[in-house]
């Protein structure tokens, strides 16, 4: 079976360095909030081009703590609204509702699967405080238009960059395209730890300090609690592992781009819609996409998935159920988001990771073209 994602092979590439990094942590006797954590934050902020990065326990916490910090600072409050794409992974939406704010769903563009910038303004009310953009599958959103709308209506722009580490929009990387950004280092993400991890990036010192305190029991100084915080920190061990893997991230991305290019140039099956990179000319750019996922679309998705599986190719669906159709959001179950529903019915993700062999990519292309 050609796997959808092979983390064992991915991490085996860096085995010696990872073992050395882990050994150093074991021998240091310091396991939480030490030097590795600090160094990783500095290096990751530099990578993104942002002033601050705050390591947290996972990507959901990064997004949740950003909103929570805006509440503590007095920029948001219970009952406010945050605009978010209707086809995102559920975590983006959970971060909003967890804070007692209301997620307001906006449909995506069917070509890029990112939020449709033409549909944002009609959803803005007096309660709207932010637009949460999601650079879905690894491709950055139309940030010029989004930032223009945000400026006009005095809204914060929060990026969900959990799938887009290193993706550019013009000359800036995600993590530095809005007011604050959440990243996940879940093992399967483009920058993956060997366990859970996350970070928030921003240029706003007050926001960064507040997020850091909130994730540390609401404390900036030991035993002095400013907020009713939580415990959400990036372990030294994961920070050390991430420092090794961050050094190779651009190489991994380059390999993903080569695989994507190969798929795009060689899959000729007319029944399968390939990903269309941001088609607005000003930002059409190879570097906008880091190919976290290679998502195709077809109206006979389940048949294609079965055919590929019968031929030894594992695929996945991102995602099978739209957020508004989830039991967790019962209040939305009768609402209609036709573009999201179509996407959720039709998408199929092909195998994609940097260490995927050329032979496997060739075989996948051949099997699809024979369908
Ligand atoms: C993975 C993911 C998250 C959540 O990250 P975790 O580290 O798993 O909590 C949030 N948003 C998107 C778009 C994701 O893909």
Tab-separated table of N, CA and C in Angstrom, residues 146-308:
chain	number	residue	atom	x	y	z
A	146	UNK	N	-8.574	40.947	2.194
A	146	UNK	CA	-9.035	40.700	3.572
A	146	UNK	C	-8.573	41.826	4.504
A	147	UNK	N	-7.327	42.224	4.386
A	147	UNK	CA	-6.821	43.296	5.249
A	147	UNK	C	-7.509	44.631	4.946
A	148	UNK	N	-7.885	44.825	3.680
A	148	UNK	CA	-8.590	46.058	3.311
A	148	UNK	C	-9.971	46.093	3.980
A	149	UNK	N	-10.668	44.976	3.928
A	149	UNK	CA	-11.995	44.900	4.561
A	149	UNK	C	-11.852	45.091	6.073
A	150	UNK	N	-10.843	44.445	6.657
A	150	UNK	CA	-10.634	44.526	8.111
A	150	UNK	C	-10.351	45.965	8.532
A	151	UNK	N	-9.541	46.639	7.757
A	151	UNK	CA	-9.181	48.028	8.072
A	151	UNK	C	-10.429	48.914	8.013
A	152	UNK	N	-11.214	48.714	6.951
A	152	UNK	CA	-12.417	49.535	6.744
A	152	UNK	C	-13.392	49.380	7.909
A	153	UNK	N	-13.507	48.171	8.450
A	153	UNK	CA	-14.488	47.903	9.509
A	153	UNK	C	-13.840	47.785	10.889
A	154	UNK	N	-12.572	48.111	10.974
A	154	UNK	CA	-11.847	48.072	12.244
A	154	UNK	C	-11.885	46.679	12.907
A	155	UNK	N	-11.512	45.677	12.132
A	155	UNK	CA	-11.520	44.292	12.626
A	155	UNK	C	-10.095	43.765	12.756
A	156	UNK	N	-9.898	42.844	13.676
A	156	UNK	CA	-8.626	42.138	13.761
A	156	UNK	C	-8.618	41.025	12.719
A	157	UNK	N	-7.437	40.705	12.218
A	157	UNK	CA	-7.293	39.561	11.315
A	157	UNK	C	-6.467	38.501	12.035
A	158	UNK	N	-7.096	37.353	12.250
A	158	UNK	CA	-6.420	36.228	12.904
A	158	UNK	C	-6.202	35.156	11.838
A	159	UNK	N	-4.961	34.711	11.699
A	159	UNK	CA	-4.677	33.655	10.731
A	159	UNK	C	-4.684	32.290	11.428
A	160	UNK	N	-5.354	31.329	10.833
A	160	UNK	CA	-5.161	29.931	11.220
A	160	UNK	C	-4.140	29.367	10.236
A	161	UNK	N	-2.894	29.279	10.701
A	161	UNK	CA	-1.789	28.835	9.838
A	161	UNK	C	-1.386	27.390	10.130
A	162	UNK	N	-2.316	26.622	10.666
A	162	UNK	CA	-1.994	25.251	11.089
A	162	UNK	C	-1.597	24.346	9.922
A	163	UNK	N	-1.967	24.753	8.689
A	163	UNK	CA	-1.640	23.911	7.531
A	163	UNK	C	-0.661	24.602	6.581
A	164	UNK	N	-0.113	25.738	6.964
A	164	UNK	CA	0.576	26.548	5.951
A	164	UNK	C	1.946	27.078	6.361
A	165	UNK	N	2.630	26.396	7.279
A	165	UNK	CA	3.961	26.838	7.736
A	165	UNK	C	4.854	27.195	6.551
A	166	UNK	N	5.284	28.433	6.501
A	166	UNK	CA	6.249	28.830	5.466
A	166	UNK	C	5.631	29.356	4.183
A	167	UNK	N	4.297	29.302	4.038
A	167	UNK	CA	3.664	29.770	2.796
A	167	UNK	C	3.745	31.292	2.721
A	168	UNK	N	4.023	31.775	1.530
A	168	UNK	CA	4.146	33.220	1.327
A	168	UNK	C	2.846	33.822	0.801
A	169	UNK	N	2.662	35.107	1.079
A	169	UNK	CA	1.732	35.936	0.324
A	169	UNK	C	2.561	37.158	-0.044
A	170	UNK	N	2.795	37.343	-1.345
A	170	UNK	CA	3.743	38.372	-1.796
A	170	UNK	C	5.078	38.146	-1.081
A	171	UNK	N	5.617	39.158	-0.372
A	171	UNK	CA	6.950	38.944	0.198
A	171	UNK	C	6.932	38.585	1.682
A	172	UNK	N	5.744	38.243	2.193
A	172	UNK	CA	5.660	37.899	3.619
A	172	UNK	C	5.124	36.482	3.797
A	173	UNK	N	5.541	35.890	4.912
A	173	UNK	CA	5.063	34.541	5.191
A	173	UNK	C	3.844	34.571	6.095
A	174	UNK	N	3.049	33.509	6.051
A	174	UNK	CA	1.928	33.417	6.972
A	174	UNK	C	2.491	33.431	8.395
A	175	UNK	N	1.679	33.907	9.307
A	175	UNK	CA	2.175	34.168	10.649
A	175	UNK	C	2.501	35.640	10.794
A	176	UNK	N	2.539	36.320	9.638
A	176	UNK	CA	2.890	37.738	9.611
A	176	UNK	C	1.997	38.466	8.608
A	177	UNK	N	0.810	37.910	8.357
A	177	UNK	CA	-0.069	38.486	7.325
A	177	UNK	C	-1.299	39.162	7.927
A	178	UNK	N	-1.461	39.057	9.246
A	178	UNK	CA	-2.600	39.685	9.907
A	178	UNK	C	-2.143	40.234	11.245
A	179	UNK	N	-3.038	40.234	12.241
A	179	UNK	CA	-2.666	40.748	13.566
A	179	UNK	C	-2.078	39.670	14.464
A	180	UNK	N	-2.514	38.439	14.271
A	180	UNK	CA	-2.016	37.324	15.086
A	180	UNK	C	-2.283	36.033	14.320
A	181	UNK	N	-1.488	35.010	14.613
A	181	UNK	CA	-1.610	33.759	13.866
A	181	UNK	C	-1.412	32.563	14.784
A	182	UNK	N	-2.185	31.503	14.550
A	182	UNK	CA	-2.024	30.275	15.312
A	182	UNK	C	-1.425	29.186	14.439
A	183	UNK	N	-0.449	28.462	14.988
A	183	UNK	CA	0.192	27.337	14.296
A	183	UNK	C	0.028	26.057	15.101
A	184	UNK	N	-0.053	24.950	14.390
A	184	UNK	CA	-0.069	23.637	15.033
A	184	UNK	C	1.195	22.893	14.650
A	185	UNK	N	1.776	22.152	15.591
A	185	UNK	CA	2.903	21.271	15.288
A	185	UNK	C	2.526	19.812	15.536
A	186	UNK	N	1.251	19.512	15.370
A	186	UNK	CA	0.763	18.118	15.384
A	186	UNK	C	1.664	17.313	14.434
A	187	UNK	N	1.951	16.051	14.745
A	187	UNK	CA	2.969	15.323	13.969
A	187	UNK	C	2.752	15.335	12.446
A	188	UNK	N	1.518	15.338	11.996
A	188	UNK	CA	1.265	15.279	10.553
A	188	UNK	C	1.296	16.618	9.843
A	189	UNK	N	1.495	17.712	10.574
A	189	UNK	CA	1.535	19.026	9.914
A	189	UNK	C	2.876	19.209	9.194
A	190	UNK	N	2.996	20.236	8.369
A	190	UNK	CA	4.240	20.433	7.603
A	190	UNK	C	5.457	20.577	8.514
A	191	UNK	N	5.271	21.266	9.655
A	191	UNK	CA	6.290	21.256	10.706
A	191	UNK	C	5.678	20.505	11.875
A	192	UNK	N	6.098	19.253	12.058
A	192	UNK	CA	5.451	18.388	13.035
A	192	UNK	C	6.388	17.986	14.148
A	193	UNK	N	5.900	18.045	15.382
A	193	UNK	CA	6.662	17.567	16.531
A	193	UNK	C	6.469	16.049	16.651
A	194	UNK	N	6.980	15.456	17.725
A	194	UNK	CA	6.723	14.028	17.986
A	194	UNK	C	5.689	13.952	19.106
A	195	UNK	N	4.610	14.659	18.902
A	195	UNK	CA	3.549	14.789	19.894
A	195	UNK	C	2.838	16.091	19.580
A	196	UNK	N	2.084	16.619	20.540
A	196	UNK	CA	1.382	17.872	20.302
A	196	UNK	C	2.280	19.078	20.524
A	197	UNK	N	1.960	20.152	19.846
A	197	UNK	CA	2.660	21.419	20.037
A	197	UNK	C	1.967	22.495	19.222
A	198	UNK	N	2.195	23.752	19.581
A	198	UNK	CA	1.604	24.855	18.831
A	198	UNK	C	2.306	26.151	19.164
A	199	UNK	N	1.974	27.198	18.408
A	199	UNK	CA	2.543	28.524	18.685
A	199	UNK	C	1.610	29.597	18.164
A	200	UNK	N	1.660	30.756	18.825
A	200	UNK	CA	0.971	31.934	18.327
A	200	UNK	C	2.040	32.943	17.944
A	201	UNK	N	1.866	33.606	16.795
A	201	UNK	CA	2.809	34.661	16.398
A	201	UNK	C	2.064	35.981	16.276
A	202	UNK	N	2.777	37.073	16.520
A	202	UNK	CA	2.193	38.414	16.417
A	202	UNK	C	3.317	39.455	16.506
A	203	UNK	N	3.013	40.671	16.065
A	203	UNK	CA	3.947	41.788	16.272
A	203	UNK	C	3.535	42.616	17.485
A	204	UNK	N	2.440	42.232	18.118
A	204	UNK	CA	1.837	43.014	19.201
A	204	UNK	C	2.359	42.486	20.545
A	205	UNK	N	3.198	43.285	21.210
A	205	UNK	CA	3.852	42.808	22.433
A	205	UNK	C	2.842	42.524	23.537
A	206	UNK	N	1.850	43.407	23.672
A	206	UNK	CA	0.855	43.204	24.726
A	206	UNK	C	0.104	41.888	24.502
A	207	UNK	N	-0.237	41.634	23.233
A	207	UNK	CA	-0.952	40.391	22.920
A	207	UNK	C	-0.067	39.179	23.233
A	208	UNK	N	1.197	39.227	22.806
A	208	UNK	CA	2.116	38.105	23.042
A	208	UNK	C	2.282	37.851	24.541
A	209	UNK	N	2.483	38.914	25.308
A	209	UNK	CA	2.659	38.761	26.756
A	209	UNK	C	1.408	38.170	27.405
A	210	UNK	N	0.237	38.610	26.915
A	210	UNK	CA	-1.022	38.117	27.490
A	210	UNK	C	-1.223	36.639	27.170
A	211	UNK	N	-0.927	36.253	25.923
A	211	UNK	CA	-1.055	34.835	25.542
A	211	UNK	C	-0.117	33.984	26.413
A	212	UNK	N	1.104	34.481	26.572
A	212	UNK	CA	2.085	33.726	27.348
A	212	UNK	C	1.615	33.543	28.800
A	213	UNK	N	1.096	34.610	29.380
A	213	UNK	CA	0.615	34.520	30.768
A	213	UNK	C	-0.607	33.600	30.853
A	214	UNK	N	-1.529	33.737	29.889
A	214	UNK	CA	-2.750	32.912	29.918
A	214	UNK	C	-2.430	31.424	29.856
A	215	UNK	N	-1.400	31.061	29.108
A	215	UNK	CA	-1.023	29.654	28.982
A	215	UNK	C	-0.198	29.156	30.149
A	216	UNK	N	0.086	30.042	31.082
A	216	UNK	CA	0.894	29.679	32.240
A	216	UNK	C	0.127	30.022	33.525
A	217	UNK	N	-1.102	29.514	33.614
A	217	UNK	CA	-2.008	29.731	34.755
A	217	UNK	C	-2.393	31.202	34.934
A	218	UNK	N	-2.221	32.002	33.875
A	218	UNK	CA	-2.553	33.422	33.999
A	218	UNK	C	-1.492	34.204	34.738
A	219	UNK	N	-0.274	33.668	34.715
A	219	UNK	CA	0.794	34.239	35.520
A	219	UNK	C	1.971	34.670	34.654
A	220	UNK	N	2.456	35.887	34.847
A	220	UNK	CA	3.666	36.342	34.162
A	220	UNK	C	4.844	36.227	35.127
A	221	UNK	N	4.539	36.240	36.411
A	221	UNK	CA	5.561	36.146	37.451
A	221	UNK	C	5.119	35.028	38.392
A	222	UNK	N	6.021	34.161	38.761
A	222	UNK	CA	5.685	32.982	39.546
A	222	UNK	C	4.824	33.319	40.771
A	223	UNK	N	3.720	32.602	40.891
A	223	UNK	CA	2.784	32.714	42.024
A	223	UNK	C	2.012	34.028	42.077
A	224	UNK	N	2.124	34.835	41.000
A	224	UNK	CA	1.268	36.028	40.901
A	224	UNK	C	0.363	35.862	39.691
A	225	UNK	N	-0.947	35.727	39.948
A	225	UNK	CA	-1.875	35.412	38.866
A	225	UNK	C	-2.704	36.628	38.461
A	226	UNK	N	-2.502	37.041	37.203
A	226	UNK	CA	-3.230	38.205	36.678
A	226	UNK	C	-4.570	37.766	36.097
A	227	UNK	N	-4.577	36.598	35.459
A	227	UNK	CA	-5.790	36.095	34.785
A	227	UNK	C	-6.136	34.712	35.324
A	228	UNK	N	-7.412	34.306	35.073
A	228	UNK	CA	-7.787	32.916	35.341
A	228	UNK	C	-7.329	32.101	34.139
A	229	UNK	N	-6.071	31.741	34.123
A	229	UNK	CA	-5.461	31.148	32.936
A	229	UNK	C	-5.615	29.638	32.851
A	230	UNK	N	-4.867	29.048	31.930
A	230	UNK	CA	-4.868	27.597	31.769
A	230	UNK	C	-3.412	27.136	31.708
A	231	UNK	N	-3.212	25.850	31.521
A	231	UNK	CA	-1.859	25.344	31.358
A	231	UNK	C	-1.691	24.903	29.915
A	232	UNK	N	-0.994	25.699	29.131
A	232	UNK	CA	-0.779	25.366	27.721
A	232	UNK	C	0.620	25.817	27.333
A	233	UNK	N	1.575	24.897	27.421
A	233	UNK	CA	2.964	25.252	27.157
A	233	UNK	C	3.582	24.238	26.199
A	234	UNK	N	4.624	24.680	25.507
A	234	UNK	CA	5.352	23.796	24.601
A	234	UNK	C	6.498	23.158	25.394
A	235	UNK	N	6.500	21.820	25.460
A	235	UNK	CA	7.542	21.111	26.214
A	235	UNK	C	8.935	21.364	25.638
A	236	UNK	N	9.929	21.334	26.488
A	236	UNK	CA	11.325	21.444	26.041
A	236	UNK	C	11.668	20.384	24.988
A	237	UNK	N	11.184	19.159	25.240
A	237	UNK	CA	11.484	18.055	24.329
A	237	UNK	C	10.933	18.356	22.929
A	238	UNK	N	9.681	18.816	22.862
A	238	UNK	CA	9.085	19.119	21.551
A	238	UNK	C	9.771	20.333	20.930
A	239	UNK	N	10.126	21.313	21.744
A	239	UNK	CA	10.803	22.503	21.210
A	239	UNK	C	12.151	22.110	20.590
A	240	UNK	N	12.871	21.209	21.265
A	240	UNK	CA	14.177	20.770	20.762
A	240	UNK	C	14.015	20.017	19.440
A	241	UNK	N	12.973	19.182	19.377
A	241	UNK	CA	12.693	18.428	18.152
A	241	UNK	C	12.304	19.393	17.021
A	242	UNK	N	11.478	20.367	17.354
A	242	UNK	CA	11.032	21.330	16.345
A	242	UNK	C	12.186	22.199	15.837
A	243	UNK	N	13.146	22.488	16.705
A	243	UNK	CA	14.299	23.282	16.255
A	243	UNK	C	15.077	22.527	15.187
A	244	UNK	N	15.215	21.208	15.365
A	244	UNK	CA	15.890	20.400	14.334
A	244	UNK	C	15.066	20.448	13.054
A	245	UNK	N	13.767	20.195	13.161
A	245	UNK	CA	12.945	20.061	11.953
A	245	UNK	C	12.713	21.394	11.239
A	246	UNK	N	12.738	22.488	11.994
A	246	UNK	CA	12.564	23.806	11.365
A	246	UNK	C	13.683	24.082	10.367
A	247	UNK	N	14.875	23.574	10.679
A	247	UNK	CA	16.014	23.809	9.778
A	247	UNK	C	15.804	23.141	8.412
A	248	UNK	N	14.982	22.117	8.377
A	248	UNK	CA	14.753	21.382	7.124
A	248	UNK	C	13.401	21.699	6.481
A	249	UNK	N	12.647	22.597	7.103
A	249	UNK	CA	11.278	22.828	6.617
A	249	UNK	C	11.242	23.337	5.171
A	250	UNK	N	12.115	24.283	4.835
A	250	UNK	CA	12.090	24.795	3.457
A	250	UNK	C	12.443	23.697	2.439
A	251	UNK	N	13.341	22.790	2.821
A	251	UNK	CA	13.655	21.659	1.926
A	251	UNK	C	12.446	20.740	1.765
A	252	UNK	N	11.770	20.477	2.875
A	252	UNK	CA	10.571	19.620	2.829
A	252	UNK	C	9.514	20.253	1.931
A	253	UNK	N	9.358	21.575	2.072
A	253	UNK	CA	8.363	22.279	1.264
A	253	UNK	C	8.715	22.189	-0.219
A	254	UNK	N	10.006	22.316	-0.512
A	254	UNK	CA	10.455	22.234	-1.906
A	254	UNK	C	10.074	20.867	-2.490
A	255	UNK	N	10.265	19.817	-1.682
A	255	UNK	CA	9.916	18.474	-2.167
A	255	UNK	C	8.412	18.341	-2.370
A	256	UNK	N	7.623	18.902	-1.452
A	256	UNK	CA	6.159	18.871	-1.615
A	256	UNK	C	5.762	19.583	-2.913
A	257	UNK	N	6.413	20.729	-3.182
A	257	UNK	CA	6.078	21.482	-4.403
A	257	UNK	C	6.410	20.677	-5.652
A	258	UNK	N	7.509	19.926	-5.602
A	258	UNK	CA	7.884	19.116	-6.763
A	258	UNK	C	6.848	18.011	-7.005
A	259	UNK	N	6.401	17.391	-5.918
A	259	UNK	CA	5.387	16.332	-6.050
A	259	UNK	C	4.086	16.928	-6.598
A	260	UNK	N	3.688	18.091	-6.052
A	260	UNK	CA	2.457	18.737	-6.510
A	260	UNK	C	2.551	19.080	-7.999
A	261	UNK	N	3.688	19.633	-8.392
A	261	UNK	CA	3.897	20.012	-9.788
A	261	UNK	C	3.794	18.777	-10.678
A	262	UNK	N	4.362	17.687	-10.201
A	262	UNK	CA	4.329	16.431	-10.936
A	262	UNK	C	2.899	15.931	-11.119
A	263	UNK	N	2.135	15.969	-10.034
A	263	UNK	CA	0.719	15.585	-10.119
A	263	UNK	C	-0.010	16.475	-11.136
A	264	UNK	N	0.195	17.789	-11.004
A	264	UNK	CA	-0.555	18.743	-11.824
A	264	UNK	C	-0.210	18.576	-13.305
A	265	UNK	N	1.054	18.339	-13.581
A	265	UNK	CA	1.456	18.237	-14.989
A	265	UNK	C	1.086	16.909	-15.612
A	266	UNK	N	0.934	15.872	-14.801
A	266	UNK	CA	0.789	14.533	-15.394
A	266	UNK	C	-0.544	13.841	-15.183
A	267	UNK	N	-1.357	14.312	-14.253
A	267	UNK	CA	-2.684	13.685	-14.105
A	267	UNK	C	-3.578	14.242	-15.209
A	268	UNK	N	-4.030	13.364	-16.085
A	268	UNK	CA	-4.767	13.812	-17.275
A	268	UNK	C	-6.224	13.381	-17.231
A	269	UNK	N	-6.623	12.708	-16.177
A	269	UNK	CA	-7.986	12.200	-16.091
A	269	UNK	C	-8.981	13.357	-16.004
A	270	UNK	N	-9.848	13.448	-17.004
A	270	UNK	CA	-10.750	14.607	-17.132
A	270	UNK	C	-11.798	14.679	-16.022
A	271	UNK	N	-12.060	13.540	-15.378
A	271	UNK	CA	-13.085	13.528	-14.343
A	271	UNK	C	-12.601	14.068	-12.995
A	272	UNK	N	-11.331	14.393	-12.944
A	272	UNK	CA	-10.742	14.796	-11.657
A	272	UNK	C	-10.269	16.243	-11.724
A	273	UNK	N	-10.779	17.061	-10.804
A	273	UNK	CA	-10.405	18.476	-10.760
A	273	UNK	C	-9.189	18.620	-9.858
A	274	UNK	N	-8.122	19.165	-10.423
A	274	UNK	CA	-6.883	19.347	-9.658
A	274	UNK	C	-6.909	20.696	-8.934
A	275	UNK	N	-6.056	20.872	-7.930
A	275	UNK	CA	-6.057	22.151	-7.206
A	275	UNK	C	-5.684	23.303	-8.141
A	276	UNK	N	-6.411	24.383	-8.005
A	276	UNK	CA	-6.122	25.574	-8.805
A	276	UNK	C	-5.482	26.578	-7.873
A	277	UNK	N	-4.251	26.930	-8.149
A	277	UNK	CA	-3.595	27.913	-7.286
A	277	UNK	C	-4.221	29.273	-7.520
A	278	UNK	N	-4.241	30.047	-6.458
A	278	UNK	CA	-4.809	31.389	-6.464
A	278	UNK	C	-4.725	32.029	-7.833
A	279	UNK	N	-5.871	32.218	-8.492
A	279	UNK	CA	-5.810	32.595	-9.896
A	279	UNK	C	-5.799	34.105	-10.122
A	280	UNK	N	-5.982	34.881	-9.051
A	280	UNK	CA	-5.901	36.331	-9.254
A	280	UNK	C	-4.453	36.688	-9.566
A	281	UNK	N	-4.252	37.278	-10.742
A	281	UNK	CA	-2.908	37.381	-11.315
A	281	UNK	C	-1.875	37.993	-10.368
A	282	UNK	N	-2.253	39.050	-9.641
A	282	UNK	CA	-1.258	39.744	-8.817
A	282	UNK	C	-0.553	38.815	-7.827
A	283	UNK	N	-1.231	37.780	-7.372
A	283	UNK	CA	-0.590	36.975	-6.346
A	283	UNK	C	-0.387	35.528	-6.777
A	284	UNK	N	-0.653	35.235	-8.047
A	284	UNK	CA	-0.423	33.870	-8.488
A	284	UNK	C	1.069	33.597	-8.351
A	285	UNK	N	1.388	32.689	-7.522
A	285	UNK	CA	2.786	32.531	-7.156
A	285	UNK	C	2.999	31.142	-6.585
A	286	UNK	N	4.019	30.510	-7.108
A	286	UNK	CA	4.427	29.176	-6.700
A	286	UNK	C	4.608	29.090	-5.175
A	287	UNK	N	5.041	30.187	-4.580
A	287	UNK	CA	5.381	30.163	-3.165
A	287	UNK	C	4.182	30.363	-2.245
A	288	UNK	N	2.993	30.611	-2.818
A	288	UNK	CA	1.796	30.778	-1.995
A	288	UNK	C	1.318	29.463	-1.387
A	289	UNK	N	1.781	28.349	-1.939
A	289	UNK	CA	1.254	27.048	-1.528
A	289	UNK	C	2.379	26.188	-0.966
A	290	UNK	N	2.158	25.611	0.221
A	290	UNK	CA	3.160	24.680	0.767
A	290	UNK	C	2.621	23.240	0.774
A	291	UNK	N	1.469	23.028	0.099
A	291	UNK	CA	0.967	21.676	-0.144
A	291	UNK	C	0.930	20.802	1.102
A	292	UNK	N	0.320	21.307	2.157
A	292	UNK	CA	0.055	20.419	3.296
A	292	UNK	C	-0.760	19.230	2.799
A	293	UNK	N	-1.728	19.539	1.954
A	293	UNK	CA	-2.551	18.487	1.353
A	293	UNK	C	-2.673	18.742	-0.146
A	294	UNK	N	-2.731	17.669	-0.925
A	294	UNK	CA	-3.012	17.788	-2.354
A	294	UNK	C	-4.440	17.295	-2.561
A	295	UNK	N	-5.341	18.264	-2.683
A	295	UNK	CA	-6.769	17.943	-2.651
A	295	UNK	C	-7.368	18.011	-4.054
A	296	UNK	N	-7.910	16.881	-4.499
A	296	UNK	CA	-8.580	16.835	-5.801
A	296	UNK	C	-10.087	16.789	-5.561
A	297	UNK	N	-10.844	16.946	-6.640
A	297	UNK	CA	-12.304	16.907	-6.497
A	297	UNK	C	-12.915	16.119	-7.635
A	298	UNK	N	-13.927	15.315	-7.316
A	298	UNK	CA	-14.656	14.593	-8.357
A	298	UNK	C	-16.042	14.255	-7.823
A	299	UNK	N	-17.030	14.248	-8.728
A	299	UNK	CA	-18.397	13.968	-8.252
A	299	UNK	C	-18.572	12.483	-7.938
A	300	UNK	N	-17.603	11.640	-8.323
A	300	UNK	CA	-17.685	10.223	-7.948
A	300	UNK	C	-16.560	9.906	-6.966
A	301	UNK	N	-16.491	10.688	-5.914
A	301	UNK	CA	-15.390	10.611	-4.970
A	301	UNK	C	-15.238	9.234	-4.311
A	302	UNK	N	-16.365	8.684	-3.827
A	302	UNK	CA	-16.256	7.428	-3.089
A	302	UNK	C	-15.794	6.274	-3.998
A	303	UNK	N	-16.281	6.292	-5.255
A	303	UNK	CA	-15.835	5.269	-6.217
A	303	UNK	C	-14.332	5.399	-6.482
A	304	UNK	N	-13.881	6.644	-6.679
A	304	UNK	CA	-12.457	6.862	-6.960
A	304	UNK	C	-11.607	6.408	-5.768
A	305	UNK	N	-12.071	6.736	-4.570
A	305	UNK	CA	-11.305	6.341	-3.387
A	305	UNK	C	-11.189	4.816	-3.301
A	306	UNK	N	-12.305	4.129	-3.607
A	306	UNK	CA	-12.287	2.669	-3.532
A	306	UNK	C	-11.350	2.091	-4.601
A	307	UNK	N	-11.441	2.655	-5.814
A	307	UNK	CA	-10.572	2.201	-6.908
A	307	UNK	C	-9.092	2.365	-6.528
A	308	UNK	N	-8.756	3.525	-5.964
A	308	UNK	CA	-7.353	3.772	-5.588
A	308	UNK	C	-6.921	2.808	-4.486
